[in-house]
């Protein structure tokens, strides 16, 4: 998993509430268990017209937000089913940070396990971030995980809370497998000791 330290990017404003995981990645893309290639299906029902062409009115299709790595979204982002394909699709598309007032618990947890930073802010702070994001390509936002701050294009800063363990994992690029590998020498020592003390086990 890639480390998350500091991210500076245009922030794409998604003025929708209750964005569920089916909207993030529709069911027809769930046939794969690969984490790559799902970016093409991200918000597909919003991004594409019926003939498959890009919908020019959807925020991620607008030139000002091409390549955005930060998504500013309405309340209750990631609700609905527990599909882990949702954060996979966001990450494959290039989104490393989602900012909202609230997230569905399973989606929120899955983000951390896949290297995405979900940040909870107050309604007032979200409004300010939407205002910044609405300025397009000339308004870049910086998210600093170490200092737990979001800095807007005019230098204004917002602080956010994060669980210390999750912060440690993101800063060091540790998913569940990575956390286990950190303990590899201790596990090997335990297994060796166990083999000596309990050869029948």
JSON list of C-alpha atoms in Angstrom, two decimals:
[
{"chain": "A", "resi": 1, "resn": "UNK", "atom": "CA", "xyz": [0.00, 0.00, 0.00]},
{"chain": "A", "resi": 2, "resn": "UNK", "atom": "CA", "xyz": [1.35, 3.44, -0.91]},
{"chain": "A", "resi": 3, "resn": "UNK", "atom": "CA", "xyz": [2.17, 5.78, 1.94]},
{"chain": "A", "resi": 4, "resn": "UNK", "atom": "CA", "xyz": [0.01, 8.82, 2.54]},
{"chain": "A", "resi": 5, "resn": "UNK", "atom": "CA", "xyz": [1.94, 11.82, 3.85]},
{"chain": "A", "resi": 6, "resn": "UNK", "atom": "CA", "xyz": [1.09, 15.09, 2.08]},
{"chain": "A", "resi": 7, "resn": "UNK", "atom": "CA", "xyz": [-1.27, 15.49, -0.85]},
{"chain": "A", "resi": 8, "resn": "UNK", "atom": "CA", "xyz": [-1.69, 18.67, -2.91]},
{"chain": "A", "resi": 9, "resn": "UNK", "atom": "CA", "xyz": [-4.33, 18.63, -5.61]},
{"chain": "A", "resi": 10, "resn": "UNK", "atom": "CA", "xyz": [-7.34, 20.28, -7.11]},
{"chain": "A", "resi": 11, "resn": "UNK", "atom": "CA", "xyz": [-10.37, 19.24, -5.05]},
{"chain": "A", "resi": 12, "resn": "UNK", "atom": "CA", "xyz": [-13.43, 18.09, -7.01]},
{"chain": "A", "resi": 13, "resn": "UNK", "atom": "CA", "xyz": [-16.75, 19.18, -5.45]},
{"chain": "A", "resi": 14, "resn": "UNK", "atom": "CA", "xyz": [-19.43, 16.49, -5.51]},
{"chain": "A", "resi": 15, "resn": "UNK", "atom": "CA", "xyz": [-22.58, 18.25, -4.32]},
{"chain": "A", "resi": 16, "resn": "UNK", "atom": "CA", "xyz": [-24.50, 15.10, -3.50]},
{"chain": "A", "resi": 17, "resn": "UNK", "atom": "CA", "xyz": [-25.61, 13.58, -0.18]},
{"chain": "A", "resi": 18, "resn": "UNK", "atom": "CA", "xyz": [-26.09, 9.90, 0.60]},
{"chain": "A", "resi": 19, "resn": "UNK", "atom": "CA", "xyz": [-23.75, 8.76, -2.17]},
{"chain": "A", "resi": 20, "resn": "UNK", "atom": "CA", "xyz": [-23.95, 4.98, -1.85]},
{"chain": "A", "resi": 21, "resn": "UNK", "atom": "CA", "xyz": [-21.45, 2.37, -2.94]},
{"chain": "A", "resi": 22, "resn": "UNK", "atom": "CA", "xyz": [-23.61, 1.35, -5.90]},
{"chain": "A", "resi": 23, "resn": "UNK", "atom": "CA", "xyz": [-23.34, 4.91, -7.18]},
{"chain": "A", "resi": 24, "resn": "UNK", "atom": "CA", "xyz": [-19.59, 4.87, -6.60]},
{"chain": "A", "resi": 25, "resn": "UNK", "atom": "CA", "xyz": [-19.12, 1.57, -8.46]},
{"chain": "A", "resi": 26, "resn": "UNK", "atom": "CA", "xyz": [-22.25, -0.01, -10.00]},
{"chain": "A", "resi": 27, "resn": "UNK", "atom": "CA", "xyz": [-22.93, -3.72, -9.59]},
{"chain": "A", "resi": 28, "resn": "UNK", "atom": "CA", "xyz": [-21.91, -4.71, -13.13]},
{"chain": "A", "resi": 29, "resn": "UNK", "atom": "CA", "xyz": [-18.27, -3.98, -12.23]},
{"chain": "A", "resi": 30, "resn": "UNK", "atom": "CA", "xyz": [-18.21, -6.36, -9.25]},
{"chain": "A", "resi": 31, "resn": "UNK", "atom": "CA", "xyz": [-17.32, -9.48, -11.23]},
{"chain": "A", "resi": 32, "resn": "UNK", "atom": "CA", "xyz": [-13.62, -8.99, -10.61]},
{"chain": "A", "resi": 33, "resn": "UNK", "atom": "CA", "xyz": [-11.63, -9.34, -7.40]},
{"chain": "A", "resi": 34, "resn": "UNK", "atom": "CA", "xyz": [-8.72, -7.36, -8.86]},
{"chain": "A", "resi": 35, "resn": "UNK", "atom": "CA", "xyz": [-8.11, -3.94, -7.35]},
{"chain": "A", "resi": 36, "resn": "UNK", "atom": "CA", "xyz": [-7.00, -2.45, -10.65]},
{"chain": "A", "resi": 37, "resn": "UNK", "atom": "CA", "xyz": [-9.08, -1.42, -13.65]},
{"chain": "A", "resi": 38, "resn": "UNK", "atom": "CA", "xyz": [-12.11, -0.32, -11.65]},
{"chain": "A", "resi": 39, "resn": "UNK", "atom": "CA", "xyz": [-11.44, 3.38, -12.16]},
{"chain": "A", "resi": 40, "resn": "UNK", "atom": "CA", "xyz": [-13.24, 3.22, -15.49]},
{"chain": "A", "resi": 41, "resn": "UNK", "atom": "CA", "xyz": [-16.43, 2.30, -13.65]},
{"chain": "A", "resi": 42, "resn": "UNK", "atom": "CA", "xyz": [-16.20, 4.96, -10.96]},
{"chain": "A", "resi": 43, "resn": "UNK", "atom": "CA", "xyz": [-19.48, 6.92, -10.89]},
{"chain": "A", "resi": 44, "resn": "UNK", "atom": "CA", "xyz": [-20.17, 5.43, -14.33]},
{"chain": "A", "resi": 45, "resn": "UNK", "atom": "CA", "xyz": [-23.90, 6.18, -14.25]},
{"chain": "A", "resi": 46, "resn": "UNK", "atom": "CA", "xyz": [-23.05, 9.84, -13.67]},
{"chain": "A", "resi": 47, "resn": "UNK", "atom": "CA", "xyz": [-19.87, 10.07, -15.76]},
{"chain": "A", "resi": 48, "resn": "UNK", "atom": "CA", "xyz": [-21.21, 8.58, -18.98]},
{"chain": "A", "resi": 49, "resn": "UNK", "atom": "CA", "xyz": [-24.19, 9.21, -21.23]},
{"chain": "A", "resi": 50, "resn": "UNK", "atom": "CA", "xyz": [-26.32, 6.32, -22.48]},
{"chain": "A", "resi": 51, "resn": "UNK", "atom": "CA", "xyz": [-24.21, 6.10, -25.65]},
{"chain": "A", "resi": 52, "resn": "UNK", "atom": "CA", "xyz": [-21.04, 5.72, -23.58]},
{"chain": "A", "resi": 53, "resn": "UNK", "atom": "CA", "xyz": [-19.73, 9.22, -24.19]},
{"chain": "A", "resi": 54, "resn": "UNK", "atom": "CA", "xyz": [-18.57, 11.42, -21.32]},
{"chain": "A", "resi": 55, "resn": "UNK", "atom": "CA", "xyz": [-21.21, 13.47, -19.57]},
{"chain": "A", "resi": 56, "resn": "UNK", "atom": "CA", "xyz": [-19.72, 16.99, -19.70]},
{"chain": "A", "resi": 57, "resn": "UNK", "atom": "CA", "xyz": [-21.83, 18.11, -16.74]},
{"chain": "A", "resi": 58, "resn": "UNK", "atom": "CA", "xyz": [-20.32, 15.62, -14.29]},
{"chain": "A", "resi": 59, "resn": "UNK", "atom": "CA", "xyz": [-17.65, 17.21, -12.14]},
{"chain": "A", "resi": 60, "resn": "UNK", "atom": "CA", "xyz": [-14.87, 14.67, -12.77]},
{"chain": "A", "resi": 61, "resn": "UNK", "atom": "CA", "xyz": [-15.30, 15.12, -16.53]},
{"chain": "A", "resi": 62, "resn": "UNK", "atom": "CA", "xyz": [-14.83, 18.87, -16.40]},
{"chain": "A", "resi": 63, "resn": "UNK", "atom": "CA", "xyz": [-11.38, 20.05, -17.56]},
{"chain": "A", "resi": 64, "resn": "UNK", "atom": "CA", "xyz": [-10.79, 21.96, -14.32]},
{"chain": "A", "resi": 65, "resn": "UNK", "atom": "CA", "xyz": [-11.01, 18.75, -12.29]},
{"chain": "A", "resi": 66, "resn": "UNK", "atom": "CA", "xyz": [-9.16, 16.31, -14.51]},
{"chain": "A", "resi": 67, "resn": "UNK", "atom": "CA", "xyz": [-6.62, 14.52, -12.35]},
{"chain": "A", "resi": 68, "resn": "UNK", "atom": "CA", "xyz": [-8.19, 15.59, -9.05]},
{"chain": "A", "resi": 69, "resn": "UNK", "atom": "CA", "xyz": [-6.94, 13.46, -6.15]},
{"chain": "A", "resi": 70, "resn": "UNK", "atom": "CA", "xyz": [-9.24, 14.99, -3.53]},
{"chain": "A", "resi": 71, "resn": "UNK", "atom": "CA", "xyz": [-13.01, 14.63, -3.51]},
{"chain": "A", "resi": 72, "resn": "UNK", "atom": "CA", "xyz": [-15.20, 16.95, -1.42]},
{"chain": "A", "resi": 73, "resn": "UNK", "atom": "CA", "xyz": [-18.60, 15.33, -0.97]},
{"chain": "A", "resi": 74, "resn": "UNK", "atom": "CA", "xyz": [-21.93, 15.75, 0.81]},
{"chain": "A", "resi": 75, "resn": "UNK", "atom": "CA", "xyz": [-23.10, 14.04, 3.98]},
{"chain": "A", "resi": 76, "resn": "UNK", "atom": "CA", "xyz": [-23.15, 10.27, 4.50]},
{"chain": "A", "resi": 77, "resn": "UNK", "atom": "CA", "xyz": [-20.68, 9.32, 1.78]},
{"chain": "A", "resi": 78, "resn": "UNK", "atom": "CA", "xyz": [-20.23, 5.60, 1.06]},
{"chain": "A", "resi": 79, "resn": "UNK", "atom": "CA", "xyz": [-23.53, 4.36, 2.46]},
{"chain": "A", "resi": 80, "resn": "UNK", "atom": "CA", "xyz": [-25.35, 1.30, 1.13]},
{"chain": "A", "resi": 81, "resn": "UNK", "atom": "CA", "xyz": [-23.72, -2.09, 0.58]},
{"chain": "A", "resi": 82, "resn": "UNK", "atom": "CA", "xyz": [-20.36, -3.01, 2.06]},
{"chain": "A", "resi": 83, "resn": "UNK", "atom": "CA", "xyz": [-18.57, -3.58, -1.27]},
{"chain": "A", "resi": 84, "resn": "UNK", "atom": "CA", "xyz": [-14.84, -2.96, -0.98]},
{"chain": "A", "resi": 85, "resn": "UNK", "atom": "CA", "xyz": [-14.80, -2.31, -4.72]},
{"chain": "A", "resi": 86, "resn": "UNK", "atom": "CA", "xyz": [-15.89, 1.26, -3.90]},
{"chain": "A", "resi": 87, "resn": "UNK", "atom": "CA", "xyz": [-12.56, 2.38, -2.39]},
{"chain": "A", "resi": 88, "resn": "UNK", "atom": "CA", "xyz": [-10.75, 0.25, -4.99]},
{"chain": "A", "resi": 89, "resn": "UNK", "atom": "CA", "xyz": [-12.46, 2.22, -7.76]},
{"chain": "A", "resi": 90, "resn": "UNK", "atom": "CA", "xyz": [-11.71, 5.57, -6.12]},
{"chain": "A", "resi": 91, "resn": "UNK", "atom": "CA", "xyz": [-8.06, 4.65, -5.69]},
{"chain": "A", "resi": 92, "resn": "UNK", "atom": "CA", "xyz": [-7.70, 3.27, -9.21]},
{"chain": "A", "resi": 93, "resn": "UNK", "atom": "CA", "xyz": [-9.15, 6.51, -10.56]},
{"chain": "A", "resi": 94, "resn": "UNK", "atom": "CA", "xyz": [-6.61, 8.49, -8.53]},
{"chain": "A", "resi": 95, "resn": "UNK", "atom": "CA", "xyz": [-8.64, 9.69, -5.54]},
{"chain": "A", "resi": 96, "resn": "UNK", "atom": "CA", "xyz": [-6.52, 9.48, -2.37]},
{"chain": "A", "resi": 97, "resn": "UNK", "atom": "CA", "xyz": [-8.63, 11.63, -0.06]},
{"chain": "A", "resi": 98, "resn": "UNK", "atom": "CA", "xyz": [-12.39, 12.06, 0.45]},
{"chain": "A", "resi": 99, "resn": "UNK", "atom": "CA", "xyz": [-13.71, 14.86, 2.64]},
{"chain": "A", "resi": 100, "resn": "UNK", "atom": "CA", "xyz": [-17.25, 14.87, 4.04]},
{"chain": "A", "resi": 101, "resn": "UNK", "atom": "CA", "xyz": [-19.16, 15.50, 7.25]},
{"chain": "A", "resi": 102, "resn": "UNK", "atom": "CA", "xyz": [-19.91, 11.79, 7.66]},
{"chain": "A", "resi": 103, "resn": "UNK", "atom": "CA", "xyz": [-19.20, 8.37, 6.17]},
{"chain": "A", "resi": 104, "resn": "UNK", "atom": "CA", "xyz": [-20.81, 4.95, 6.37]},
{"chain": "A", "resi": 105, "resn": "UNK", "atom": "CA", "xyz": [-18.77, 2.90, 8.86]},
{"chain": "A", "resi": 106, "resn": "UNK", "atom": "CA", "xyz": [-17.80, 0.01, 6.55]},
{"chain": "A", "resi": 107, "resn": "UNK", "atom": "CA", "xyz": [-16.78, 2.30, 3.70]},
{"chain": "A", "resi": 108, "resn": "UNK", "atom": "CA", "xyz": [-14.82, 4.48, 6.16]},
{"chain": "A", "resi": 109, "resn": "UNK", "atom": "CA", "xyz": [-12.90, 1.47, 7.47]},
{"chain": "A", "resi": 110, "resn": "UNK", "atom": "CA", "xyz": [-12.27, 0.11, 3.97]},
{"chain": "A", "resi": 111, "resn": "UNK", "atom": "CA", "xyz": [-10.73, 3.41, 2.91]},
{"chain": "A", "resi": 112, "resn": "UNK", "atom": "CA", "xyz": [-7.98, 3.13, 5.51]},
{"chain": "A", "resi": 113, "resn": "UNK", "atom": "CA", "xyz": [-7.28, -0.47, 4.52]},
{"chain": "A", "resi": 114, "resn": "UNK", "atom": "CA", "xyz": [-6.69, 0.65, 0.93]},
{"chain": "A", "resi": 115, "resn": "UNK", "atom": "CA", "xyz": [-4.61, 3.80, 1.38]},
{"chain": "A", "resi": 116, "resn": "UNK", "atom": "CA", "xyz": [-7.38, 6.39, 1.09]},
{"chain": "A", "resi": 117, "resn": "UNK", "atom": "CA", "xyz": [-7.73, 9.07, 3.74]},
{"chain": "A", "resi": 118, "resn": "UNK", "atom": "CA", "xyz": [-11.38, 9.83, 4.63]},
{"chain": "A", "resi": 119, "resn": "UNK", "atom": "CA", "xyz": [-11.63, 13.11, 6.56]},
{"chain": "A", "resi": 120, "resn": "UNK", "atom": "CA", "xyz": [-14.61, 14.17, 8.64]},
{"chain": "A", "resi": 121, "resn": "UNK", "atom": "CA", "xyz": [-15.25, 17.91, 8.93]},
{"chain": "A", "resi": 122, "resn": "UNK", "atom": "CA", "xyz": [-18.03, 20.09, 10.29]},
{"chain": "A", "resi": 123, "resn": "UNK", "atom": "CA", "xyz": [-20.83, 21.40, 8.02]},
{"chain": "A", "resi": 124, "resn": "UNK", "atom": "CA", "xyz": [-19.28, 24.87, 8.19]},
{"chain": "A", "resi": 125, "resn": "UNK", "atom": "CA", "xyz": [-15.87, 23.56, 7.21]},
{"chain": "A", "resi": 126, "resn": "UNK", "atom": "CA", "xyz": [-17.38, 21.53, 4.38]},
{"chain": "A", "resi": 127, "resn": "UNK", "atom": "CA", "xyz": [-19.08, 24.63, 3.02]},
{"chain": "A", "resi": 128, "resn": "UNK", "atom": "CA", "xyz": [-15.75, 26.46, 3.02]},
{"chain": "A", "resi": 129, "resn": "UNK", "atom": "CA", "xyz": [-14.09, 23.56, 1.21]},
{"chain": "A", "resi": 130, "resn": "UNK", "atom": "CA", "xyz": [-16.88, 23.44, -1.36]},
{"chain": "A", "resi": 131, "resn": "UNK", "atom": "CA", "xyz": [-16.29, 27.14, -1.95]},
{"chain": "A", "resi": 132, "resn": "UNK", "atom": "CA", "xyz": [-12.57, 26.52, -2.46]},
{"chain": "A", "resi": 133, "resn": "UNK", "atom": "CA", "xyz": [-13.21, 23.55, -4.75]},
{"chain": "A", "resi": 134, "resn": "UNK", "atom": "CA", "xyz": [-15.69, 25.49, -6.87]},
{"chain": "A", "resi": 135, "resn": "UNK", "atom": "CA", "xyz": [-12.83, 27.72, -8.01]},
{"chain": "A", "resi": 136, "resn": "UNK", "atom": "CA", "xyz": [-11.49, 24.89, -10.15]},
{"chain": "A", "resi": 137, "resn": "UNK", "atom": "CA", "xyz": [-7.96, 24.42, -11.40]},
{"chain": "A", "resi": 138, "resn": "UNK", "atom": "CA", "xyz": [-6.65, 27.61, -9.80]},
{"chain": "A", "resi": 139, "resn": "UNK", "atom": "CA", "xyz": [-7.55, 26.46, -6.29]},
{"chain": "A", "resi": 140, "resn": "UNK", "atom": "CA", "xyz": [-5.31, 23.69, -4.99]},
{"chain": "A", "resi": 141, "resn": "UNK", "atom": "CA", "xyz": [-5.82, 22.13, -1.58]},
{"chain": "A", "resi": 142, "resn": "UNK", "atom": "CA", "xyz": [-3.12, 20.52, 0.55]},
{"chain": "A", "resi": 143, "resn": "UNK", "atom": "CA", "xyz": [-3.85, 17.70, 2.98]},
{"chain": "A", "resi": 144, "resn": "UNK", "atom": "CA", "xyz": [-1.04, 17.08, 5.48]},
{"chain": "A", "resi": 145, "resn": "UNK", "atom": "CA", "xyz": [-1.60, 13.89, 7.45]},
{"chain": "A", "resi": 146, "resn": "UNK", "atom": "CA", "xyz": [1.31, 14.41, 9.84]},
{"chain": "A", "resi": 147, "resn": "UNK", "atom": "CA", "xyz": [-0.02, 17.78, 11.02]},
{"chain": "A", "resi": 148, "resn": "UNK", "atom": "CA", "xyz": [-3.65, 16.72, 10.44]},
{"chain": "A", "resi": 149, "resn": "UNK", "atom": "CA", "xyz": [-4.48, 19.86, 8.49]},
{"chain": "A", "resi": 150, "resn": "UNK", "atom": "CA", "xyz": [-6.24, 20.84, 5.27]},
{"chain": "A", "resi": 151, "resn": "UNK", "atom": "CA", "xyz": [-4.89, 24.06, 3.77]},
{"chain": "A", "resi": 152, "resn": "UNK", "atom": "CA", "xyz": [-6.92, 25.94, 1.21]},
{"chain": "A", "resi": 153, "resn": "UNK", "atom": "CA", "xyz": [-5.68, 28.01, -1.74]},
{"chain": "A", "resi": 154, "resn": "UNK", "atom": "CA", "xyz": [-5.78, 31.22, 0.30]},
{"chain": "A", "resi": 155, "resn": "UNK", "atom": "CA", "xyz": [-3.76, 29.74, 3.16]},
{"chain": "A", "resi": 156, "resn": "UNK", "atom": "CA", "xyz": [-6.67, 29.09, 5.52]},
{"chain": "A", "resi": 157, "resn": "UNK", "atom": "CA", "xyz": [-6.24, 25.88, 7.51]},
{"chain": "A", "resi": 158, "resn": "UNK", "atom": "CA", "xyz": [-8.64, 23.31, 8.94]},
{"chain": "A", "resi": 159, "resn": "UNK", "atom": "CA", "xyz": [-7.60, 20.72, 11.53]},
{"chain": "A", "resi": 160, "resn": "UNK", "atom": "CA", "xyz": [-9.05, 17.22, 11.52]},
{"chain": "A", "resi": 161, "resn": "UNK", "atom": "CA", "xyz": [-9.05, 14.26, 13.88]},
{"chain": "A", "resi": 162, "resn": "UNK", "atom": "CA", "xyz": [-7.85, 10.77, 13.06]},
{"chain": "A", "resi": 163, "resn": "UNK", "atom": "CA", "xyz": [-7.27, 7.62, 15.07]},
{"chain": "A", "resi": 164, "resn": "UNK", "atom": "CA", "xyz": [-3.53, 7.41, 15.91]},
{"chain": "A", "resi": 165, "resn": "UNK", "atom": "CA", "xyz": [-3.23, 3.79, 14.76]},
{"chain": "A", "resi": 166, "resn": "UNK", "atom": "CA", "xyz": [-4.86, 4.52, 11.41]},
{"chain": "A", "resi": 167, "resn": "UNK", "atom": "CA", "xyz": [-2.65, 7.56, 11.00]},
{"chain": "A", "resi": 168, "resn": "UNK", "atom": "CA", "xyz": [0.43, 5.43, 11.65]},
{"chain": "A", "resi": 169, "resn": "UNK", "atom": "CA", "xyz": [-0.68, 2.85, 9.09]},
{"chain": "A", "resi": 170, "resn": "UNK", "atom": "CA", "xyz": [-1.31, 5.43, 6.37]},
{"chain": "A", "resi": 171, "resn": "UNK", "atom": "CA", "xyz": [1.94, 7.30, 7.00]},
{"chain": "A", "resi": 172, "resn": "UNK", "atom": "CA", "xyz": [3.87, 4.04, 6.73]},
{"chain": "A", "resi": 173, "resn": "UNK", "atom": "CA", "xyz": [1.84, 2.40, 3.97]},
{"chain": "A", "resi": 174, "resn": "UNK", "atom": "CA", "xyz": [0.73, -0.51, 6.13]},
{"chain": "A", "resi": 175, "resn": "UNK", "atom": "CA", "xyz": [-2.39, -2.47, 5.26]},
{"chain": "A", "resi": 176, "resn": "UNK", "atom": "CA", "xyz": [-3.43, -5.54, 7.28]},
{"chain": "A", "resi": 177, "resn": "UNK", "atom": "CA", "xyz": [-0.83, -7.71, 5.54]},
{"chain": "A", "resi": 178, "resn": "UNK", "atom": "CA", "xyz": [1.84, -5.08, 6.03]},
{"chain": "A", "resi": 179, "resn": "UNK", "atom": "CA", "xyz": [1.06, -4.88, 9.74]},
{"chain": "A", "resi": 180, "resn": "UNK", "atom": "CA", "xyz": [1.57, -8.63, 10.01]},
{"chain": "A", "resi": 181, "resn": "UNK", "atom": "CA", "xyz": [4.85, -8.49, 8.08]},
{"chain": "A", "resi": 182, "resn": "UNK", "atom": "CA", "xyz": [6.21, -5.91, 10.52]},
{"chain": "A", "resi": 183, "resn": "UNK", "atom": "CA", "xyz": [5.94, -8.62, 13.17]},
{"chain": "A", "resi": 184, "resn": "UNK", "atom": "CA", "xyz": [7.57, -11.28, 10.94]},
{"chain": "A", "resi": 185, "resn": "UNK", "atom": "CA", "xyz": [10.67, -11.78, 13.11]},
{"chain": "A", "resi": 186, "resn": "UNK", "atom": "CA", "xyz": [8.56, -12.08, 16.28]},
{"chain": "A", "resi": 187, "resn": "UNK", "atom": "CA", "xyz": [6.25, -14.57, 14.58]},
{"chain": "A", "resi": 188, "resn": "UNK", "atom": "CA", "xyz": [9.21, -16.63, 13.37]},
{"chain": "A", "resi": 189, "resn": "UNK", "atom": "CA", "xyz": [10.72, -16.60, 16.86]},
{"chain": "A", "resi": 190, "resn": "UNK", "atom": "CA", "xyz": [7.43, -17.72, 18.38]},
{"chain": "A", "resi": 191, "resn": "UNK", "atom": "CA", "xyz": [7.00, -20.50, 15.82]},
{"chain": "A", "resi": 192, "resn": "UNK", "atom": "CA", "xyz": [10.56, -21.70, 16.38]},
{"chain": "A", "resi": 193, "resn": "UNK", "atom": "CA", "xyz": [10.08, -21.73, 20.15]},
{"chain": "A", "resi": 194, "resn": "UNK", "atom": "CA", "xyz": [6.76, -23.53, 19.77]},
{"chain": "A", "resi": 195, "resn": "UNK", "atom": "CA", "xyz": [8.33, -26.18, 17.56]},
{"chain": "A", "resi": 196, "resn": "UNK", "atom": "CA", "xyz": [10.97, -26.83, 20.21]},
{"chain": "A", "resi": 197, "resn": "UNK", "atom": "CA", "xyz": [8.65, -26.84, 23.21]},
{"chain": "A", "resi": 198, "resn": "UNK", "atom": "CA", "xyz": [5.74, -28.63, 21.52]},
{"chain": "A", "resi": 199, "resn": "UNK", "atom": "CA", "xyz": [7.10, -30.73, 18.65]},
{"chain": "A", "resi": 200, "resn": "UNK", "atom": "CA", "xyz": [3.83, -32.64, 18.51]},
{"chain": "A", "resi": 201, "resn": "UNK", "atom": "CA", "xyz": [1.83, -29.49, 17.70]}
]
